[in-house]
PDB file of C-alpha atoms in Angstrom:
ATOM      1  CA  MET A 598       0.159  -0.200  -0.054  1.00 36.00           C
ATOM      2  CA  THR A 599       1.147   3.514  -0.416  1.00 39.00           C
ATOM      3  CA  ASN A 600       0.735   5.542   2.313  1.00 40.00           C
ATOM      4  CA  LEU A 601      -0.143   9.595   2.226  1.00 40.00           C
ATOM      5  CA  SER A 602       2.546  10.350   4.711  1.00 38.00           C
ATOM      6  CA  ALA A 603       5.304   9.920   1.833  1.00 42.00           C
ATOM      7  CA  SER A 604       4.544  13.205   0.998  1.00 41.00           C
ATOM      8  CA  ALA A 605       4.456  14.647   4.171  1.00 42.00           C
ATOM      9  CA  ASP A 606       7.573  16.949   3.652  1.00 57.00           C
ATOM     10  CA  LYS A 607       5.530  18.526   0.837  1.00 68.00           C
ATOM     11  CA  ALA A 608       3.443  21.641   1.215  1.00 81.00           C
ATOM     12  CA  ALA A 609      -0.192  21.262   1.602  1.00 89.00           C
ATOM     13  CA  PRO A 610      -2.336  20.268  -1.370  1.00 92.00           C
ATOM     14  CA  ILE A 611      -3.866  23.675  -2.234  1.00 94.00           C
ATOM     15  CA  ASP A 612      -0.225  25.001  -2.225  1.00 95.00           C
ATOM     16  CA  ARG A 613       0.859  22.059  -5.168  1.00 97.00           C
ATOM     17  CA  LEU A 614      -2.581  22.567  -6.820  1.00 98.00           C
ATOM     18  CA  ALA A 615      -2.379  24.537 -10.185  1.00 98.00           C
ATOM     19  CA  ILE A 616      -5.189  24.805 -12.828  1.00 98.00           C
ATOM     20  CA  ALA A 617      -5.888  24.882 -16.642  1.00 96.00           C
ATOM     21  CA  VAL A 618      -8.491  26.355 -18.151  1.00 93.00           C
ATOM     22  CA  VAL A 619     -10.325  23.801 -20.388  1.00 84.00           C
ATOM     23  CA  THR A 620     -11.905  24.917 -23.690  1.00 61.00           C
ATOM     24  CA  GLU A 621     -12.891  21.785 -25.319  1.00 57.00           C
ATOM     25  CA  PRO A 622     -16.625  21.796 -26.634  1.00 52.00           C
ATOM     26  CA  GLU A 623     -17.439  18.625 -24.807  1.00 45.00           C
ATOM     27  CA  ARG A 624     -16.314  20.123 -21.388  1.00 52.00           C
ATOM     28  CA  VAL A 625     -17.571  23.808 -21.721  1.00 47.00           C
ATOM     29  CA  ARG A 626     -21.397  23.397 -21.520  1.00 45.00           C
ATOM     30  CA  GLY A 627     -22.541  26.391 -19.302  1.00 45.00           C
ATOM     31  CA  ALA A 628     -18.838  27.215 -18.391  1.00 54.00           C
ATOM     32  CA  VAL A 629     -16.497  29.887 -19.487  1.00 56.00           C
ATOM     33  CA  ILE A 630     -15.850  29.684 -23.263  1.00 53.00           C
ATOM     34  CA  SER A 631     -19.289  28.565 -24.040  1.00 55.00           C
ATOM     35  CA  ALA A 632     -21.207  31.324 -22.130  1.00 56.00           C
ATOM     36  CA  PRO A 633     -22.739  34.412 -24.086  1.00 62.00           C
ATOM     37  CA  ALA A 634     -19.772  36.439 -25.618  1.00 57.00           C
ATOM     38  CA  GLY A 635     -20.592  39.643 -23.090  1.00 63.00           C
ATOM     39  CA  ALA A 636     -20.478  37.130 -20.141  1.00 82.00           C
ATOM     40  CA  ARG A 637     -17.379  35.307 -21.043  1.00 84.00           C
ATOM     41  CA  GLU A 638     -14.919  37.842 -19.311  1.00 89.00           C
ATOM     42  CA  ASP A 639     -17.118  37.749 -16.171  1.00 92.00           C
ATOM     43  CA  ALA A 640     -17.239  33.891 -15.862  1.00 93.00           C
ATOM     44  CA  MET A 641     -13.138  33.863 -16.093  1.00 94.00           C
ATOM     45  CA  ARG A 642     -12.997  36.636 -13.771  1.00 95.00           C
ATOM     46  CA  PHE A 643     -15.020  34.470 -11.267  1.00 96.00           C
ATOM     47  CA  LEU A 644     -13.208  31.388 -11.937  1.00 96.00           C
ATOM     48  CA  LEU A 645      -9.920  33.178 -11.200  1.00 97.00           C
ATOM     49  CA  GLN A 646     -10.814  35.123  -8.267  1.00 97.00           C
ATOM     50  CA  THR A 647     -12.351  31.721  -6.813  1.00 97.00           C
ATOM     51  CA  ALA A 648      -8.766  30.283  -7.452  1.00 98.00           C
ATOM     52  CA  ALA A 649      -6.983  33.170  -5.785  1.00 98.00           C
ATOM     53  CA  ASP A 650      -9.512  33.411  -2.880  1.00 97.00           C
ATOM     54  CA  ALA A 651      -8.855  29.524  -2.245  1.00 97.00           C
ATOM     55  CA  GLY A 652      -5.121  29.841  -2.407  1.00 97.00           C
ATOM     56  CA  VAL A 653      -4.281  28.400  -5.980  1.00 97.00           C
ATOM     57  CA  ARG A 654      -1.010  30.261  -7.312  1.00 97.00           C
ATOM     58  CA  THR A 655      -0.510  28.559 -10.678  1.00 98.00           C
ATOM     59  CA  VAL A 656      -2.523  28.906 -13.951  1.00 98.00           C
ATOM     60  CA  ALA A 657      -1.263  26.648 -16.780  1.00 98.00           C
ATOM     61  CA  THR A 658      -1.924  27.822 -20.476  1.00 97.00           C
ATOM     62  CA  LYS A 659      -1.706  26.472 -23.967  1.00 93.00           C
ATOM     63  CA  PRO A 660      -1.395  28.715 -27.238  1.00 93.00           C
ATOM     64  CA  GLN A 661      -4.762  27.448 -28.558  1.00 87.00           C
ATOM     65  CA  GLY A 662      -8.251  28.748 -28.866  1.00 86.00           C
ATOM     66  CA  ASP A 663      -9.421  32.244 -27.019  1.00 88.00           C
ATOM     67  CA  ALA A 664      -8.593  31.051 -23.508  1.00 90.00           C
ATOM     68  CA  GLU A 665      -4.803  33.132 -23.250  1.00 95.00           C
ATOM     69  CA  ARG A 666      -7.014  36.286 -24.244  1.00 94.00           C
ATOM     70  CA  LEU A 667      -9.954  35.620 -21.863  1.00 93.00           C
ATOM     71  CA  LEU A 668      -7.299  35.028 -19.027  1.00 95.00           C
ATOM     72  CA  GLY A 669      -5.487  38.441 -19.974  1.00 95.00           C
ATOM     73  CA  GLN A 670      -8.729  40.413 -19.695  1.00 94.00           C
ATOM     74  CA  ALA A 671      -9.658  38.690 -16.382  1.00 95.00           C
ATOM     75  CA  TRP A 672      -6.613  38.625 -13.982  1.00 96.00           C
ATOM     76  CA  PRO A 673      -7.332  39.810 -10.557  1.00 95.00           C
ATOM     77  CA  PHE A 674      -5.563  42.609  -9.352  1.00 91.00           C
ATOM     78  CA  PRO A 675      -2.719  42.360  -8.031  1.00 92.00           C
ATOM     79  CA  SER A 676      -2.628  38.956  -9.927  1.00 95.00           C
ATOM     80  CA  PRO A 677      -1.374  36.395  -7.162  1.00 97.00           C
ATOM     81  CA  PHE A 678      -0.742  33.821 -10.299  1.00 98.00           C
ATOM     82  CA  GLY A 679       2.500  32.565 -11.763  1.00 98.00           C
ATOM     83  CA  VAL A 680       1.730  31.682 -15.188  1.00 98.00           C
ATOM     84  CA  THR A 681       3.015  28.641 -17.327  1.00 98.00           C
ATOM     85  CA  VAL A 682       3.100  28.970 -21.000  1.00 98.00           C
ATOM     86  CA  ARG A 683       3.460  26.332 -23.547  1.00 98.00           C
ATOM     87  CA  THR A 684       4.986  26.570 -26.950  1.00 98.00           C
ATOM     88  CA  VAL A 685       3.560  25.539 -30.384  1.00 97.00           C
ATOM     89  CA  GLY A 686       5.382  22.784 -31.849  1.00 96.00           C
ATOM     90  CA  LEU A 687       8.798  22.715 -33.512  1.00 96.00           C
ATOM     91  CA  ALA A 688       7.175  21.779 -36.793  1.00 94.00           C
ATOM     92  CA  GLU A 689       6.117  25.336 -37.372  1.00 95.00           C
ATOM     93  CA  GLY A 690       9.632  26.604 -37.183  1.00 95.00           C
ATOM     94  CA  ALA A 691      11.859  27.745 -34.528  1.00 95.00           C
ATOM     95  CA  ASP A 692      11.189  31.183 -35.251  1.00 96.00           C
ATOM     96  CA  ARG A 693       7.337  30.715 -34.732  1.00 97.00           C
ATOM     97  CA  VAL A 694       7.937  29.089 -31.702  1.00 97.00           C
ATOM     98  CA  GLU A 695       9.856  32.132 -30.453  1.00 97.00           C
ATOM     99  CA  ALA A 696       7.463  34.498 -31.890  1.00 97.00           C
ATOM    100  CA  ARG A 697       4.416  32.518 -30.374  1.00 97.00           C
ATOM    101  CA  ALA A 698       5.784  32.386 -27.136  1.00 98.00           C
ATOM    102  CA  ARG A 699       6.027  36.266 -27.016  1.00 98.00           C
ATOM    103  CA  ARG A 700       2.794  36.498 -28.569  1.00 97.00           C
ATOM    104  CA  SER A 701       1.557  34.267 -25.594  1.00 98.00           C
ATOM    105  CA  LEU A 702       2.371  36.778 -23.266  1.00 98.00           C
ATOM    106  CA  GLU A 703       0.720  39.729 -25.280  1.00 98.00           C
ATOM    107  CA  ARG A 704      -2.467  37.960 -25.388  1.00 97.00           C
ATOM    108  CA  LEU A 705      -2.142  36.973 -21.379  1.00 97.00           C
ATOM    109  CA  GLY A 706      -1.608  41.045 -20.762  1.00 97.00           C
ATOM    110  CA  LEU A 707       1.449  39.489 -18.868  1.00 97.00           C
ATOM    111  CA  PRO A 708       5.236  41.330 -19.030  1.00 96.00           C
ATOM    112  CA  ARG A 709       6.728  37.970 -18.309  1.00 97.00           C
ATOM    113  CA  GLY A 710       5.758  34.460 -17.451  1.00 98.00           C
ATOM    114  CA  ASP A 711       6.783  32.271 -14.869  1.00 98.00           C
ATOM    115  CA  VAL A 712       7.419  29.171 -17.019  1.00 98.00           C
ATOM    116  CA  LEU A 713       7.837  28.635 -20.541  1.00 98.00           C
ATOM    117  CA  LEU A 714       7.608  24.843 -21.465  1.00 98.00           C
ATOM    118  CA  VAL A 715       8.348  23.516 -24.776  1.00 98.00           C
ATOM    119  CA  SER A 716       5.284  21.272 -25.750  1.00 97.00           C
ATOM    120  CA  SER A 717       6.890  18.189 -26.456  1.00 96.00           C
ATOM    121  CA  ALA A 718      10.329  16.639 -25.575  1.00 97.00           C
ATOM    122  CA  ALA A 719      10.647  15.219 -28.877  1.00 96.00           C
ATOM    123  CA  ASP A 720      11.204  18.829 -29.932  1.00 97.00           C
ATOM    124  CA  LEU A 721      14.252  18.874 -28.111  1.00 97.00           C
ATOM    125  CA  LEU A 722      16.142  15.862 -29.249  1.00 92.00           C
ATOM    126  CA  GLY A 723      16.581  16.205 -32.729  1.00 81.00           C
ATOM    127  CA  ALA A 724      19.065  18.242 -34.736  1.00 83.00           C
ATOM    128  CA  GLU A 725      17.200  21.686 -33.986  1.00 91.00           C
ATOM    129  CA  GLY A 726      16.709  20.866 -30.532  1.00 94.00           C
ATOM    130  CA  ARG A 727      19.602  22.453 -28.927  1.00 93.00           C
ATOM    131  CA  ALA A 728      19.126  25.825 -30.864  1.00 95.00           C
ATOM    132  CA  LEU A 729      15.735  25.967 -30.114  1.00 97.00           C
ATOM    133  CA  TRP A 730      16.713  25.625 -26.356  1.00 97.00           C
ATOM    134  CA  SER A 731      19.298  28.343 -26.793  1.00 96.00           C
ATOM    135  CA  ARG A 732      16.484  30.629 -28.308  1.00 96.00           C
ATOM    136  CA  LEU A 733      14.321  30.057 -25.287  1.00 98.00           C
ATOM    137  CA  GLU A 734      17.380  30.553 -23.016  1.00 98.00           C
ATOM    138  CA  GLY A 735      17.542  33.969 -24.702  1.00 98.00           C
ATOM    139  CA  LEU A 736      13.794  34.782 -23.836  1.00 98.00           C
ATOM    140  CA  LYS A 737      14.522  33.930 -20.207  1.00 98.00           C
ATOM    141  CA  ALA A 738      17.563  36.101 -20.427  1.00 98.00           C
ATOM    142  CA  LYS A 739      15.591  38.989 -21.234  1.00 98.00           C
ATOM    143  CA  GLY A 740      13.293  38.536 -18.353  1.00 98.00           C
ATOM    144  CA  LEU A 741      10.499  37.485 -20.414  1.00 98.00           C
ATOM    145  CA  PHE A 742      10.088  34.102 -18.372  1.00 98.00           C
ATOM    146  CA  ARG A 743      11.860  32.967 -15.173  1.00 98.00           C
ATOM    147  CA  ARG A 744      12.124  29.489 -15.758  1.00 98.00           C
ATOM    148  CA  LEU A 745      12.162  26.850 -18.751  1.00 98.00           C
ATOM    149  CA  GLY A 746      11.120  23.425 -18.981  1.00 98.00           C
ATOM    150  CA  PHE A 747       9.568  20.763 -21.270  1.00 98.00           C
ATOM    151  CA  CYS A 748       6.512  18.378 -21.322  1.00 98.00           C
ATOM    152  CA  ALA A 749       7.022  14.702 -21.577  1.00 97.00           C
ATOM    153  CA  SER A 750       5.383  11.465 -21.640  1.00 94.00           C
ATOM    154  CA  ALA A 751       5.956   8.304 -19.703  1.00 93.00           C
ATOM    155  CA  GLU A 752       7.736   6.776 -22.379  1.00 92.00           C
ATOM    156  CA  GLU A 753      10.354   9.319 -22.667  1.00 93.00           C
ATOM    157  CA  ALA A 754      13.784   9.625 -20.732  1.00 94.00           C
ATOM    158  CA  ALA A 755      12.788  13.046 -19.312  1.00 97.00           C
ATOM    159  CA  ASP A 756      15.385  12.858 -16.619  1.00 98.00           C
ATOM    160  CA  GLY A 757      18.285  12.671 -18.792  1.00 97.00           C
ATOM    161  CA  LEU A 758      17.197  15.332 -21.044  1.00 97.00           C
ATOM    162  CA  ALA A 759      16.183  17.616 -17.784  1.00 98.00           C
ATOM    163  CA  ARG A 760      19.720  17.203 -16.671  1.00 98.00           C
ATOM    164  CA  ARG A 761      21.345  17.619 -20.104  1.00 96.00           C
ATOM    165  CA  LEU A 762      19.501  20.971 -20.671  1.00 97.00           C
ATOM    166  CA  GLY A 763      19.405  21.995 -17.101  1.00 97.00           C
ATOM    167  CA  ALA A 764      15.933  22.347 -17.264  1.00 98.00           C
ATOM    168  CA  ASP A 765      13.955  24.024 -14.342  1.00 98.00           C
ATOM    169  CA  VAL A 766      10.500  22.147 -14.740  1.00 98.00           C
ATOM    170  CA  VAL A 767       9.351  19.124 -16.359  1.00 98.00           C
ATOM    171  CA  GLN A 768       5.460  18.400 -16.880  1.00 98.00           C
ATOM    172  CA  VAL A 769       4.684  14.689 -17.168  1.00 98.00           C
ATOM    173  CA  GLY A 770       1.195  12.967 -17.420  1.00 96.00           C
ATOM    174  CA  CYS A 771       0.401  10.597 -14.670  1.00 96.00           C
ATOM    175  CA  ASN A 772      -2.627   9.598 -13.101  1.00 95.00           C
ATOM    176  CA  LEU A 773      -4.564   6.853 -11.016  1.00 94.00           C
ATOM    177  CA  LEU A 774      -5.197   4.819 -14.162  1.00 92.00           C
ATOM    178  CA  ASP A 775      -1.959   5.289 -15.778  1.00 94.00           C
ATOM    179  CA  GLN A 776       0.923   4.995 -13.121  1.00 96.00           C
ATOM    180  CA  ARG A 777       3.789   4.233 -15.503  1.00 96.00           C
ATOM    181  CA  ALA A 778       5.768   7.250 -14.821  1.00 97.00           C
ATOM    182  CA  ALA A 779       5.436   6.958 -11.043  1.00 97.00           C
ATOM    183  CA  ARG A 780       6.339   3.367 -11.012  1.00 96.00           C
ATOM    184  CA  SER A 781       9.056   3.565 -13.566  1.00 96.00           C
ATOM    185  CA  GLY A 782      11.032   5.930 -11.060  1.00 98.00           C
ATOM    186  CA  LEU A 783      10.871   8.543 -13.864  1.00 98.00           C
ATOM    187  CA  LEU A 784       9.285  11.205 -11.656  1.00 98.00           C
ATOM    188  CA  ASP A 785      11.954  10.505  -8.892  1.00 98.00           C
ATOM    189  CA  ARG A 786      14.627  10.612 -11.329  1.00 98.00           C
ATOM    190  CA  ILE A 787      13.389  13.949 -12.788  1.00 98.00           C
ATOM    191  CA  ALA A 788      13.296  15.494  -9.127  1.00 98.00           C
ATOM    192  CA  GLN A 789      16.782  14.304  -8.661  1.00 98.00           C
ATOM    193  CA  THR A 790      18.136  16.366 -11.702  1.00 98.00           C
ATOM    194  CA  GLY A 791      16.900  19.783  -9.667  1.00 98.00           C
ATOM    195  CA  ALA A 792      14.045  20.267 -11.800  1.00 98.00           C
ATOM    196  CA  GLU A 793      10.092  20.559 -10.644  1.00 98.00           C
ATOM    197  CA  VAL A 794       7.876  17.999 -11.446  1.00 98.00           C
ATOM    198  CA  HIS A 795       4.547  19.398 -12.643  1.00 98.00           C
ATOM    199  CA  LEU A 796       1.938  16.644 -12.956  1.00 98.00           C
ATOM    200  CA  SER A 797      -0.709  16.714 -15.884  1.00 97.00           C
ATOM    201  CA  SER A 798      -3.571  14.407 -17.152  1.00 94.00           C
ATOM    202  CA  VAL A 799      -4.382  13.781 -13.426  1.00 95.00           C
ATOM    203  CA  PHE A 800      -7.996  13.040 -14.323  1.00 93.00           C
ATOM    204  CA  ALA A 801      -7.068  10.669 -17.221  1.00 89.00           C
ATOM    205  CA  ARG A 802      -8.481  13.142 -19.751  1.00 80.00           C
ATOM    206  CA  GLY A 803     -11.904  12.839 -18.086  1.00 80.00           C
ATOM    207  CA  LEU A 804     -11.794   8.924 -18.387  1.00 81.00           C
ATOM    208  CA  LEU A 805     -12.237   8.666 -14.601  1.00 79.00           C
ATOM    209  CA  PHE A 806     -15.652  10.067 -14.894  1.00 78.00           C
ATOM    210  CA  ALA A 807     -16.753   8.184 -18.205  1.00 69.00           C
ATOM    211  CA  GLY A 808     -19.586   5.834 -18.227  1.00 63.00           C
ATOM    212  CA  GLY A 809     -18.951   2.610 -20.269  1.00 61.00           C
ATOM    213  CA  GLU A 810     -21.190   3.560 -22.943  1.00 64.00           C
ATOM    214  CA  ASP A 811     -18.468   6.727 -23.403  1.00 65.00           C
ATOM    215  CA  LEU A 812     -15.512   4.718 -24.180  1.00 67.00           C
ATOM    216  CA  PRO A 813     -14.332   4.850 -28.055  1.00 66.00           C
ATOM    217  CA  ALA A 814     -13.980   1.732 -29.619  1.00 68.00           C
ATOM    218  CA  HIS A 815     -10.030   1.410 -28.823  1.00 66.00           C
ATOM    219  CA  MET A 816     -10.781   1.593 -25.025  1.00 69.00           C
ATOM    220  CA  ALA A 817     -13.718  -0.642 -24.959  1.00 66.00           C
ATOM    221  CA  ASP A 818     -11.585  -3.524 -23.343  1.00 66.00           C
ATOM    222  CA  GLN A 819     -10.528  -1.225 -20.511  1.00 71.00           C
ATOM    223  CA  ALA A 820     -14.367  -1.137 -19.141  1.00 74.00           C
ATOM    224  CA  GLN A 821     -14.069  -3.895 -16.864  1.00 76.00           C
ATOM    225  CA  GLY A 822     -10.819  -2.140 -15.396  1.00 76.00           C
ATOM    226  CA  LEU A 823     -12.611   1.120 -14.767  1.00 83.00           C
ATOM    227  CA  SER A 824     -15.902  -0.710 -13.103  1.00 81.00           C
ATOM    228  CA  ARG A 825     -13.176  -2.553 -11.174  1.00 84.00           C
ATOM    229  CA  MET A 826     -11.706   0.855  -9.918  1.00 86.00           C
ATOM    230  CA  ARG A 827     -14.913   2.429  -9.102  1.00 86.00           C
ATOM    231  CA  ARG A 828     -16.141  -0.401  -7.347  1.00 88.00           C
ATOM    232  CA  ARG A 829     -13.038  -0.498  -5.031  1.00 88.00           C
ATOM    233  CA  LEU A 830     -13.270   3.368  -4.696  1.00 89.00           C
ATOM    234  CA  ALA A 831     -16.614   3.088  -3.710  1.00 87.00           C
ATOM    235  CA  GLU A 832     -15.745   0.249  -1.127  1.00 87.00           C
ATOM    236  CA  GLY A 833     -13.289   2.874   0.143  1.00 86.00           C
ATOM    237  CA  ARG A 834     -16.194   5.742   0.200  1.00 88.00           C
ATOM    238  CA  CYS A 835     -13.768   7.672  -1.971  1.00 90.00           C
ATOM    239  CA  ASP A 836     -15.050   9.360  -5.313  1.00 90.00           C
ATOM    240  CA  PRO A 837     -13.029   9.374  -8.539  1.00 92.00           C
ATOM    241  CA  MET A 838     -12.071  12.969  -8.198  1.00 94.00           C
ATOM    242  CA  GLN A 839     -10.842  12.659  -4.256  1.00 94.00           C
ATOM    243  CA  ALA A 840      -9.033   9.576  -5.462  1.00 94.00           C
ATOM    244  CA  ALA A 841      -7.310  11.142  -8.567  1.00 95.00           C
ATOM    245  CA  LEU A 842      -6.254  13.829  -6.433  1.00 96.00           C
ATOM    246  CA  ALA A 843      -5.005  11.915  -3.295  1.00 95.00           C
ATOM    247  CA  TYR A 844      -3.006   9.867  -5.603  1.00 96.00           C
ATOM    248  CA  ALA A 845      -1.390  12.725  -7.279  1.00 97.00           C
ATOM    249  CA  PHE A 846      -0.393  14.483  -4.176  1.00 96.00           C
ATOM    250  CA  SER A 847       0.810  11.219  -2.731  1.00 95.00           C
ATOM    251  CA  LEU A 848       3.801  11.438  -5.058  1.00 96.00           C
ATOM    252  CA  PRO A 849       6.866  12.761  -3.223  1.00 96.00           C
ATOM    253  CA  ALA A 850       8.630  13.916  -6.360  1.00 98.00           C
ATOM    254  CA  VAL A 851       5.775  15.853  -7.780  1.00 98.00           C
ATOM    255  CA  ASP A 852       5.791  19.622  -7.071  1.00 98.00           C
ATOM    256  CA  LYS A 853       2.420  20.740  -8.814  1.00 98.00           C
ATOM    257  CA  VAL A 854      -0.637  18.984  -9.906  1.00 98.00           C
ATOM    258  CA  ILE A 855      -2.637  20.564 -12.622  1.00 98.00           C
ATOM    259  CA  ALA A 856      -6.000  20.055 -12.570  1.00 97.00           C
ATOM    260  CA  SER A 857      -8.047  21.284 -15.589  1.00 95.00           C
ATOM    261  CA  VAL A 858     -11.520  23.253 -14.924  1.00 95.00           C
ATOM    262  CA  SER A 859     -13.928  24.858 -17.337  1.00 93.00           C
ATOM    263  CA  SER A 860     -15.912  26.750 -14.874  1.00 93.00           C
ATOM    264  CA  ALA A 861     -15.826  28.058 -11.305  1.00 96.00           C
ATOM    265  CA  ALA A 862     -18.241  25.338  -9.934  1.00 96.00           C
ATOM    266  CA  GLU A 863     -15.734  22.670 -11.408  1.00 95.00           C
ATOM    267  CA  LEU A 864     -12.901  24.849  -9.503  1.00 97.00           C
ATOM    268  CA  ARG A 865     -14.884  24.641  -6.195  1.00 97.00           C
ATOM    269  CA  ALA A 866     -15.278  20.979  -6.568  1.00 97.00           C
ATOM    270  CA  VAL A 867     -11.572  20.220  -7.239  1.00 97.00           C
ATOM    271  CA  ILE A 868     -10.732  22.414  -4.553  1.00 97.00           C
ATOM    272  CA  ALA A 869     -12.832  20.230  -1.968  1.00 96.00           C
ATOM    273  CA  ALA A 870     -12.089  17.371  -3.272  1.00 95.00           C
ATOM    274  CA  ALA A 871      -8.342  18.498  -2.827  1.00 95.00           C
ATOM    275  CA  HIS A 872      -9.136  19.236   0.909  1.00 93.00           C
ATOM    276  CA  ALA A 873     -11.033  15.988   1.583  1.00 91.00           C
ATOM    277  CA  PRO A 874      -9.443  12.835   3.590  1.00 85.00           C
ATOM    278  CA  CYS A 875      -9.133   9.849   1.687  1.00 77.00           C
ATOM    279  CA  PRO A 876      -8.655   6.268   2.998  1.00 75.00           C
ATOM    280  CA  ASN A 877      -5.307   4.708   2.435  1.00 81.00           C
ATOM    281  CA  LEU A 878      -5.816   2.689  -0.851  1.00 88.00           C
ATOM    282  CA  ASP A 879      -3.567   0.414  -2.656  1.00 91.00           C
ATOM    283  CA  TRP A 880      -3.189   2.484  -5.738  1.00 92.00           C
ATOM    284  CA  SER A 881      -1.539   0.123  -7.949  1.00 91.00           C
ATOM    285  CA  SER A 882      -4.635  -1.991  -7.767  1.00 89.00           C
ATOM    286  CA  LEU A 883      -6.713   0.781  -9.333  1.00 90.00           C
ATOM    287  CA  ALA A 884      -4.283   1.206 -12.350  1.00 89.00           C
ATOM    288  CA  LEU A 885      -5.717  -0.157 -15.869  1.00 86.00           C
ATOM    289  CA  ASP A 886      -3.812  -2.739 -17.412  1.00 78.00           C
ATOM    290  CA  ALA A 887      -3.225  -1.101 -20.587  1.00 70.00           C
ATOM    291  CA  PRO A 888      -2.633   2.389 -19.569  1.00 73.00           C
ATOM    292  CA  ALA A 889      -0.969   3.338 -22.764  1.00 66.00           C
ATOM    293  CA  ALA A 890      -4.528   3.377 -24.551  1.00 61.00           C
ATOM    294  CA  ILE A 891      -5.344   6.518 -22.606  1.00 65.00           C
ATOM    295  CA  ALA A 892      -2.597   8.681 -24.379  1.00 62.00           C
ATOM    296  CA  THR A 893      -3.958   7.651 -27.694  1.00 54.00           C
ATOM    297  CA  ASP A 894      -7.376   9.020 -26.965  1.00 45.00           C
ATOM    298  CA  ALA A 895      -8.158  12.444 -28.323  1.00 41.00           C
ATOM    299  CA  ARG A 896     -11.695  12.578 -26.480  1.00 43.00           C
ATOM    300  CA  ARG A 897     -12.065  14.330 -23.426  1.00 45.00           C
ATOM    301  CA  TYR A 898     -14.873  13.943 -21.336  1.00 42.00           C
ATOM    302  CA  ARG A 899     -16.935  16.279 -18.825  1.00 41.00           C
ATOM    303  CA  ILE A 900     -16.184  15.959 -14.947  1.00 39.00           C
ATOM    304  CA  SER A 901     -19.910  15.425 -14.218  1.00 37.00           C
ATOM    305  CA  SER A 902     -18.940  15.200 -10.652  1.00 36.00           C
ATOM    306  CA  ALA A 903     -17.944  18.945 -10.573  1.00 36.00           C
ATOM    307  CA  ALA A 904     -20.992  20.091 -12.856  1.00 29.00           C
TER     308      ALA A 904
END
């Protein structure tokens, strides 16, 4: 069994919680992005104020959709948030990567960001990777970003790359259903390089909340595993959101746990779940037998328990 005391030396859950505002259509019914045009800024402002009042201090963004612009119009003043910005892919060219990172700050209405993350570790492994990193170091040297890092998957040797580049932050996907990054020791090895570990996909892209009828064809054979996971959580009197966050916070190498939210209501549910006590569960028994299938699923599921 994994005991939550393993992370006793870490900060309280709310201090480790980060948020990412989600804009996928299937997640935003009645939420920030789907609100009438005149109300979207107010909805975003309410979401951010709810986060600030609760003690959340990190907001993660992506260079897509209208979220950056909405965030830029809605920051509380003074803003308590450190903002993480992600690059576009290197396939668009190094010039575009650098220009879009600058543009993200403009859209966000910020003179500088906290972290700039290369959107894929693969972009740093090829012939252009070192040159790309040098460009981003130039942005850091100019004070546009305080720290640099990259996003990686469980299959990538992110610890070696972090050590070679001197990365400040590495963002890795890991969750209750797909525990590979934790089980392999990858998260611990990244932390040993001195980089902060930021955990993404903590709700398994919403799969934790999906009913059997919602599963795509390639995930159909995981229905039994999902049903088993829910049954064990019910027996332990722990709901999926509560368990997902408790598992993430139990990992001692993790500095930030990124929860995606599309409304203040979802955020309140996440905050409540983060504070709720969870029984000492055998986390390993809750993982899917074929967790890699989650990463290939492009769909996102609504967090119904937070609606």
